[in-house]
XYZ file of C-alpha atoms in Angstrom:
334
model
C 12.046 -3.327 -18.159
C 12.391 -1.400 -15.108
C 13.003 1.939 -17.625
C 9.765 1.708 -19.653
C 7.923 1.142 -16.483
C 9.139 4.525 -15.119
C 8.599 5.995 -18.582
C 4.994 4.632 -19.243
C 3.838 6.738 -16.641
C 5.845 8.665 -14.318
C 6.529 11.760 -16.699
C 2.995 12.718 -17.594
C 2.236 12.317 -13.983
C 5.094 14.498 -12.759
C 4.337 17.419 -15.189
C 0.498 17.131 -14.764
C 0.977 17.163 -10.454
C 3.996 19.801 -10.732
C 1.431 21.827 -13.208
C -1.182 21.768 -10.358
C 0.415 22.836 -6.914
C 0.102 19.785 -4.466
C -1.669 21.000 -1.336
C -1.525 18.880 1.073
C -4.657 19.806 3.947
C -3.245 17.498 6.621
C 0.092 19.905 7.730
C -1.294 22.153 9.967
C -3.057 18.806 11.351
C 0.638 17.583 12.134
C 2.232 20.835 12.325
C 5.142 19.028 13.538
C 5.952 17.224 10.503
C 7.659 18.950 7.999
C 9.166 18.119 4.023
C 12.267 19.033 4.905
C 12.406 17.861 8.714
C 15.581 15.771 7.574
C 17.176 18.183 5.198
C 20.282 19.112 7.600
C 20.676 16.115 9.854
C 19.992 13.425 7.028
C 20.961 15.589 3.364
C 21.279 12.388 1.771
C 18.144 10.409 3.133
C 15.785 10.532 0.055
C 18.656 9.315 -2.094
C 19.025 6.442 0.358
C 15.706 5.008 0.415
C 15.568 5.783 -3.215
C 18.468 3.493 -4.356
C 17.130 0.955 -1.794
C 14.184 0.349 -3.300
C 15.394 0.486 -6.816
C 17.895 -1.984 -5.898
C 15.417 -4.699 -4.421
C 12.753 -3.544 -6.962
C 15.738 -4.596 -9.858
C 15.914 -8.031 -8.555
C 12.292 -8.443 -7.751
C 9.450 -6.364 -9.187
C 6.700 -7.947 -6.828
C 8.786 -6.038 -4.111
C 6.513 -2.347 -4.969
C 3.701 -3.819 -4.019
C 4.883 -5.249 -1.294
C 6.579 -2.352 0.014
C 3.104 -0.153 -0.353
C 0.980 -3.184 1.425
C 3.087 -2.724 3.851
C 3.003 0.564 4.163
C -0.549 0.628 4.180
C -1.184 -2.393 6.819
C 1.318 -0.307 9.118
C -0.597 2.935 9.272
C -4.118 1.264 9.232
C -3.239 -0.531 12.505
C -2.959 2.166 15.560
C -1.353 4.672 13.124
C 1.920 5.144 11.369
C 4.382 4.169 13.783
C 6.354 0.959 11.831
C 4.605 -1.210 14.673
C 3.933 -3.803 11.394
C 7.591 -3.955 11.297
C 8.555 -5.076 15.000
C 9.057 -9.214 15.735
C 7.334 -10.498 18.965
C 8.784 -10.244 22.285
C 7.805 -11.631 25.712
C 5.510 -8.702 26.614
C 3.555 -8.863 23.201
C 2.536 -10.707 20.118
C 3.141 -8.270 17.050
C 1.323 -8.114 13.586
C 3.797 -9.862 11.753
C 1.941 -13.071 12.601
C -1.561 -11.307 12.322
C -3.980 -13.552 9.639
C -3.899 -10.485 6.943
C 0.275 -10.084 7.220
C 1.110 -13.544 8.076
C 2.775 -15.844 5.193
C 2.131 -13.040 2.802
C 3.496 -9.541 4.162
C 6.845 -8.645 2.622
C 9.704 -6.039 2.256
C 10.361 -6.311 5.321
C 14.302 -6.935 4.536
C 14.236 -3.907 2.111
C 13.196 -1.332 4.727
C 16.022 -3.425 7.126
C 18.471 -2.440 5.242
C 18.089 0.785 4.172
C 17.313 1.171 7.712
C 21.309 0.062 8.347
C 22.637 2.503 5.078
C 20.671 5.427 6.956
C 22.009 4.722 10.456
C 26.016 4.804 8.951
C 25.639 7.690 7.643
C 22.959 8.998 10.280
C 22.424 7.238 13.367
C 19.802 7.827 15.764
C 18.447 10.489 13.284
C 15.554 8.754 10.970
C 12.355 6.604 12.166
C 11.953 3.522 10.321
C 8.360 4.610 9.700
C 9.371 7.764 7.670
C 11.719 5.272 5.706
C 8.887 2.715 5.372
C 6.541 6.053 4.256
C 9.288 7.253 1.506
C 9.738 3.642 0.284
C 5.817 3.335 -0.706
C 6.164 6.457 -2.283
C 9.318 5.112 -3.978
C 8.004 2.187 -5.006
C 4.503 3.944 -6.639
C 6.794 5.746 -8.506
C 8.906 2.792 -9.814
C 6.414 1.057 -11.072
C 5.051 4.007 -13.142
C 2.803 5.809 -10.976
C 2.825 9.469 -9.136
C 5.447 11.008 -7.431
C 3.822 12.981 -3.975
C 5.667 14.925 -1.612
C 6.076 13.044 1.645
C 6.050 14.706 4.995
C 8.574 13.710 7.281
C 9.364 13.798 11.196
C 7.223 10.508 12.188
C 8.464 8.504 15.397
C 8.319 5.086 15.921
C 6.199 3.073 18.242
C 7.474 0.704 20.911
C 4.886 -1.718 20.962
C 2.610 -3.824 18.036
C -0.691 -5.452 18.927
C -1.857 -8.782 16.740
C -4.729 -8.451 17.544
C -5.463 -5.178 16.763
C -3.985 -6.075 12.946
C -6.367 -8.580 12.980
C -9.351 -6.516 13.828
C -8.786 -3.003 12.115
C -7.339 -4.398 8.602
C -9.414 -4.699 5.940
C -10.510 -7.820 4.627
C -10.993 -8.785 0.638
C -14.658 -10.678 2.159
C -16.130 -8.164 4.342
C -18.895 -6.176 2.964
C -18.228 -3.080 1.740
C -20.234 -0.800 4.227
C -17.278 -2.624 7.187
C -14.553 -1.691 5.090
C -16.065 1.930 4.695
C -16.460 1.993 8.141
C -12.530 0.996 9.162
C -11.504 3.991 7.025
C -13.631 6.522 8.209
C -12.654 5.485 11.645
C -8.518 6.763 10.533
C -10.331 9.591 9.501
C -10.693 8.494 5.562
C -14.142 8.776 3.366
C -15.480 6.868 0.261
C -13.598 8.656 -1.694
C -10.319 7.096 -0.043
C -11.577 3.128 0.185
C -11.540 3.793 -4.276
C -8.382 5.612 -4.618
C -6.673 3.310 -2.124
C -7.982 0.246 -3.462
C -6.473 1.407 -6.661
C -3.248 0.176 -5.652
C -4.265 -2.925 -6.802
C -3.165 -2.120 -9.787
C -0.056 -3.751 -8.849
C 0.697 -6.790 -7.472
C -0.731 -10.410 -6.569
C -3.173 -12.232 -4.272
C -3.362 -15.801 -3.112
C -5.964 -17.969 -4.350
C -7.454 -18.433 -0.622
C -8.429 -14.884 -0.288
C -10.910 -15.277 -3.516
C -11.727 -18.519 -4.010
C -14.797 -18.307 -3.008
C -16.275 -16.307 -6.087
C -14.737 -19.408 -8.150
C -16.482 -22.259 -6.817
C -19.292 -21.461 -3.652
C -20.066 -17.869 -3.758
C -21.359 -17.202 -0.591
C -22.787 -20.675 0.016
C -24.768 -21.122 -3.208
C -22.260 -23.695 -4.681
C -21.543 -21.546 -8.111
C -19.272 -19.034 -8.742
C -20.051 -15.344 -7.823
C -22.333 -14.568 -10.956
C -20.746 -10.821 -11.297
C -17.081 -12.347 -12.422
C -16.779 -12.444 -15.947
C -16.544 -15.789 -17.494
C -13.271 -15.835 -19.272
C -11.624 -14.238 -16.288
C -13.462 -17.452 -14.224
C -11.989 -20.256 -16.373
C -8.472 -18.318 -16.546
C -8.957 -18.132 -11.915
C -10.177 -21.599 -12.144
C -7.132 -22.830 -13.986
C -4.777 -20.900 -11.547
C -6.396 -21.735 -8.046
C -8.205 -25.082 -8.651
C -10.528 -26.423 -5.839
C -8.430 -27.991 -3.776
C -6.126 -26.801 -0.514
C -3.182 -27.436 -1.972
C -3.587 -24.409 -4.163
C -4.487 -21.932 -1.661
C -1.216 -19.977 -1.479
C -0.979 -19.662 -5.604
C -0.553 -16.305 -6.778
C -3.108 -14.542 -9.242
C -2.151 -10.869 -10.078
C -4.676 -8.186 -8.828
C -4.411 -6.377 -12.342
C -3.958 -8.832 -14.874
C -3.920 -6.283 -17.460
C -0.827 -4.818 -16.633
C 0.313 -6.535 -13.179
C 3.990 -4.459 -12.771
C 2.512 -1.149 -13.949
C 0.665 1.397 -11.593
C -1.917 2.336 -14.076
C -5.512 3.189 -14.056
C -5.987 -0.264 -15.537
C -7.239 -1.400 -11.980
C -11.162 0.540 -12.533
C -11.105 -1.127 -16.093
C -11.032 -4.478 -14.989
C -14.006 -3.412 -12.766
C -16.181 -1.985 -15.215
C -15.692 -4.803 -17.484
C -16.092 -7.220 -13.985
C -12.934 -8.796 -13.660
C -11.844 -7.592 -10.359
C -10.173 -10.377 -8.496
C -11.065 -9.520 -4.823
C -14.799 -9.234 -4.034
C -13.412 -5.927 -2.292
C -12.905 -4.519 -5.663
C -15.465 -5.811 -7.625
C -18.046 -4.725 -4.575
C -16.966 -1.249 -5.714
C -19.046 -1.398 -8.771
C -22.299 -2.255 -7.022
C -23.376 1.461 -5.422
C -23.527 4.266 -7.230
C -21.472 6.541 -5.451
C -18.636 4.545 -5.773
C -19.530 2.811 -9.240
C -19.210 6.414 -10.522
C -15.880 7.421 -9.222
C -14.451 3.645 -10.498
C -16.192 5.081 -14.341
C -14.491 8.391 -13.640
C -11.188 6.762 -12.911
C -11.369 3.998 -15.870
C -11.388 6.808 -18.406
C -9.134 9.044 -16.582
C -5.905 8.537 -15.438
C -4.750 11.531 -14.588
C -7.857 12.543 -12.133
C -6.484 8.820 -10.834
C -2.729 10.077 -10.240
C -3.604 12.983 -8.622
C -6.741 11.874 -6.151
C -4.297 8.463 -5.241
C -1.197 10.796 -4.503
C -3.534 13.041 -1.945
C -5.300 9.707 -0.577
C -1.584 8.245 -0.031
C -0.478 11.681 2.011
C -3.873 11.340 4.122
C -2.434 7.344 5.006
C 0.635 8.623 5.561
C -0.354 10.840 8.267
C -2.863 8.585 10.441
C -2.128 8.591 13.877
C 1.581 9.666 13.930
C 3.758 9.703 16.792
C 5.791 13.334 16.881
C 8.129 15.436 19.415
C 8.955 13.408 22.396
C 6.241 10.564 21.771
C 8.174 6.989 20.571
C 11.660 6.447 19.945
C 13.916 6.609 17.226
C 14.661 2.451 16.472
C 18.152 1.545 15.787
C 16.711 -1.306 14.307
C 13.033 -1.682 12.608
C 12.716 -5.132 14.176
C 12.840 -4.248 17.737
C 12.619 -1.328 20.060
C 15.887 0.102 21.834
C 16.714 -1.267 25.065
């Protein structure tokens, strides 16, 4: 299975980007970062993190969208730095626990130990946060989506704030002018909050984070009139109205859940988004028109999400003397 995913998509994306020369605008922003920053002190790296996500993404394919949530909910809170993946100590409370990452963030184990592969063969040498960065990539690319060259030379941070994951992660209820405004505060635009919320094309959410537009859409006690009605009954049968099924899982894309397609901006012109978040895209024009554009193309939607995904991957790094090296992803050296 895991084959035809990689062959669905992956080759028409690799000779359409490798056909039009990547240029990524952000190096000379973090001129210390480099492609090759690893090449002679970790020669084997890419391979590494490679066969580490294949291997966890051949036992569990949920694991690639994991691995690029988490990706995502690292950088978006005080910058790149793998502060999403450090456990609470006595002098702070990290954003493991944080309401968006708690009971529902994962991979964690996957970037653990390809974190303990890299340091046998390389220790002291690579951040967890460049290995977290390569492992989104790796896992887009898995699943059938674009390959993108991934700047490396990132240092981790040596502290995580809860509350700040709380407070600067999106949420799938907020309106979408608040989400807007989060992104253009990491220095992304409009045109980033579509691309990036294209990664919903793979994956699952639980029931509690849209249950609303099923049963009491915003406090009118119907469902949220913009959901299609056979994609209602289908949510209605998976997430019931009761507690009890607030941690079910509904997939995100339920046209092709495992494959990173351009299936996502279907679902939205024909309004079965899950998340209001996604569906929201559809009501102003400016973004409505970009969500058309990438419906009907998906190449346009490889290449704009590959140059989104090297503008996350460069938010607030940490280079030169700034952070630490981890030993291990989970807590800082002593």
């Amino acid at each position: 299975m895991g084959h035809k995913l990689f062959s669905y998509f992956t080759l028409p994306f690799l000779v359409y980007l490798y056909l039009i020369p990547f240029v990524c605008p952000y190096h000379s922003a973090n001129s210390q970062l480099d492609y090759r920053f690893y090449d002679r002190s970790c020669p084997r790296l890419s391979s590494m993190v490679k066969y580490g996500v294949w291997a966890a993404y051949k036992n569990d394919i949920r694991i690639a969208a994991s691995l690029l949530r988490l990706h995502f909910h690292d950088c978006f809170v005080n910058g790149c730095d793998a502060s999403v993946l450090l456990d609470d100590t006595e002098d702070f409370q990290g954003e493991k626990n944080a309401f968006p990452n708690r009971n529902s963030a994962r991979g964690y184990e996957v970037i653990d130990n390809i974190k303990a592969d890299v340091e046998r063969f390389c220790p002291s040498t690579v951040s967890c946060v460049d290995i977290l960065t390569l492992a989104a990539r790796e896992a887009v690319v898995l699943s059938g989506g674009p390959f993108w060259p991934v700047l490396l030379g990132r240092r981790d941070g040596t502290t995580a704030s809860q509350q700040a994951a709380n407070e600067q992660l999106p949420s799938p209820i907020e309106p979408m002018e608040n989400i807007t405004a989060k992104f253009t505060s990491k220095g992304l635009d409009l045109k980033d909050v579509v691309v990036l919320s294209g990664a919903h094309t793979i994956g699952y959410a639980q029931c509690f984070t849209f249950k609303r537009r099923l049963f009491n859409f915003l406090g009118t006690g119907r469902p949220d009139p913009t959901l299609d009605a056979s994609a209602l009954a289908s949510l209605q049968s998976m997430c019931p109205n009761m507690d009890s099924s607030n941690s079910n899982l509904a997939p995100l894309d339920s046209a092709s859940t495992y494959r990173f397609d351009n299936m996502y901006y279907t679902n939205l012109v024909n309004n079965t988004g899950l998340l209001e978040s996604d569906q929201a895209l559809m009501q102003d024009p400016k973004t409505a028109a970009m969500v058309n554009s990438y419906s009907t193309n998906p190449y346009l939607f490889g290449n704009d999400f590959a140059t989104s995904m090297a503008k996350l991957g460069n938010i607030g790094v940490l280079t030169g003397k700034k952070g630490q090296i981890r030993k291990k992803c989970g807590s800082v050296n002593l």
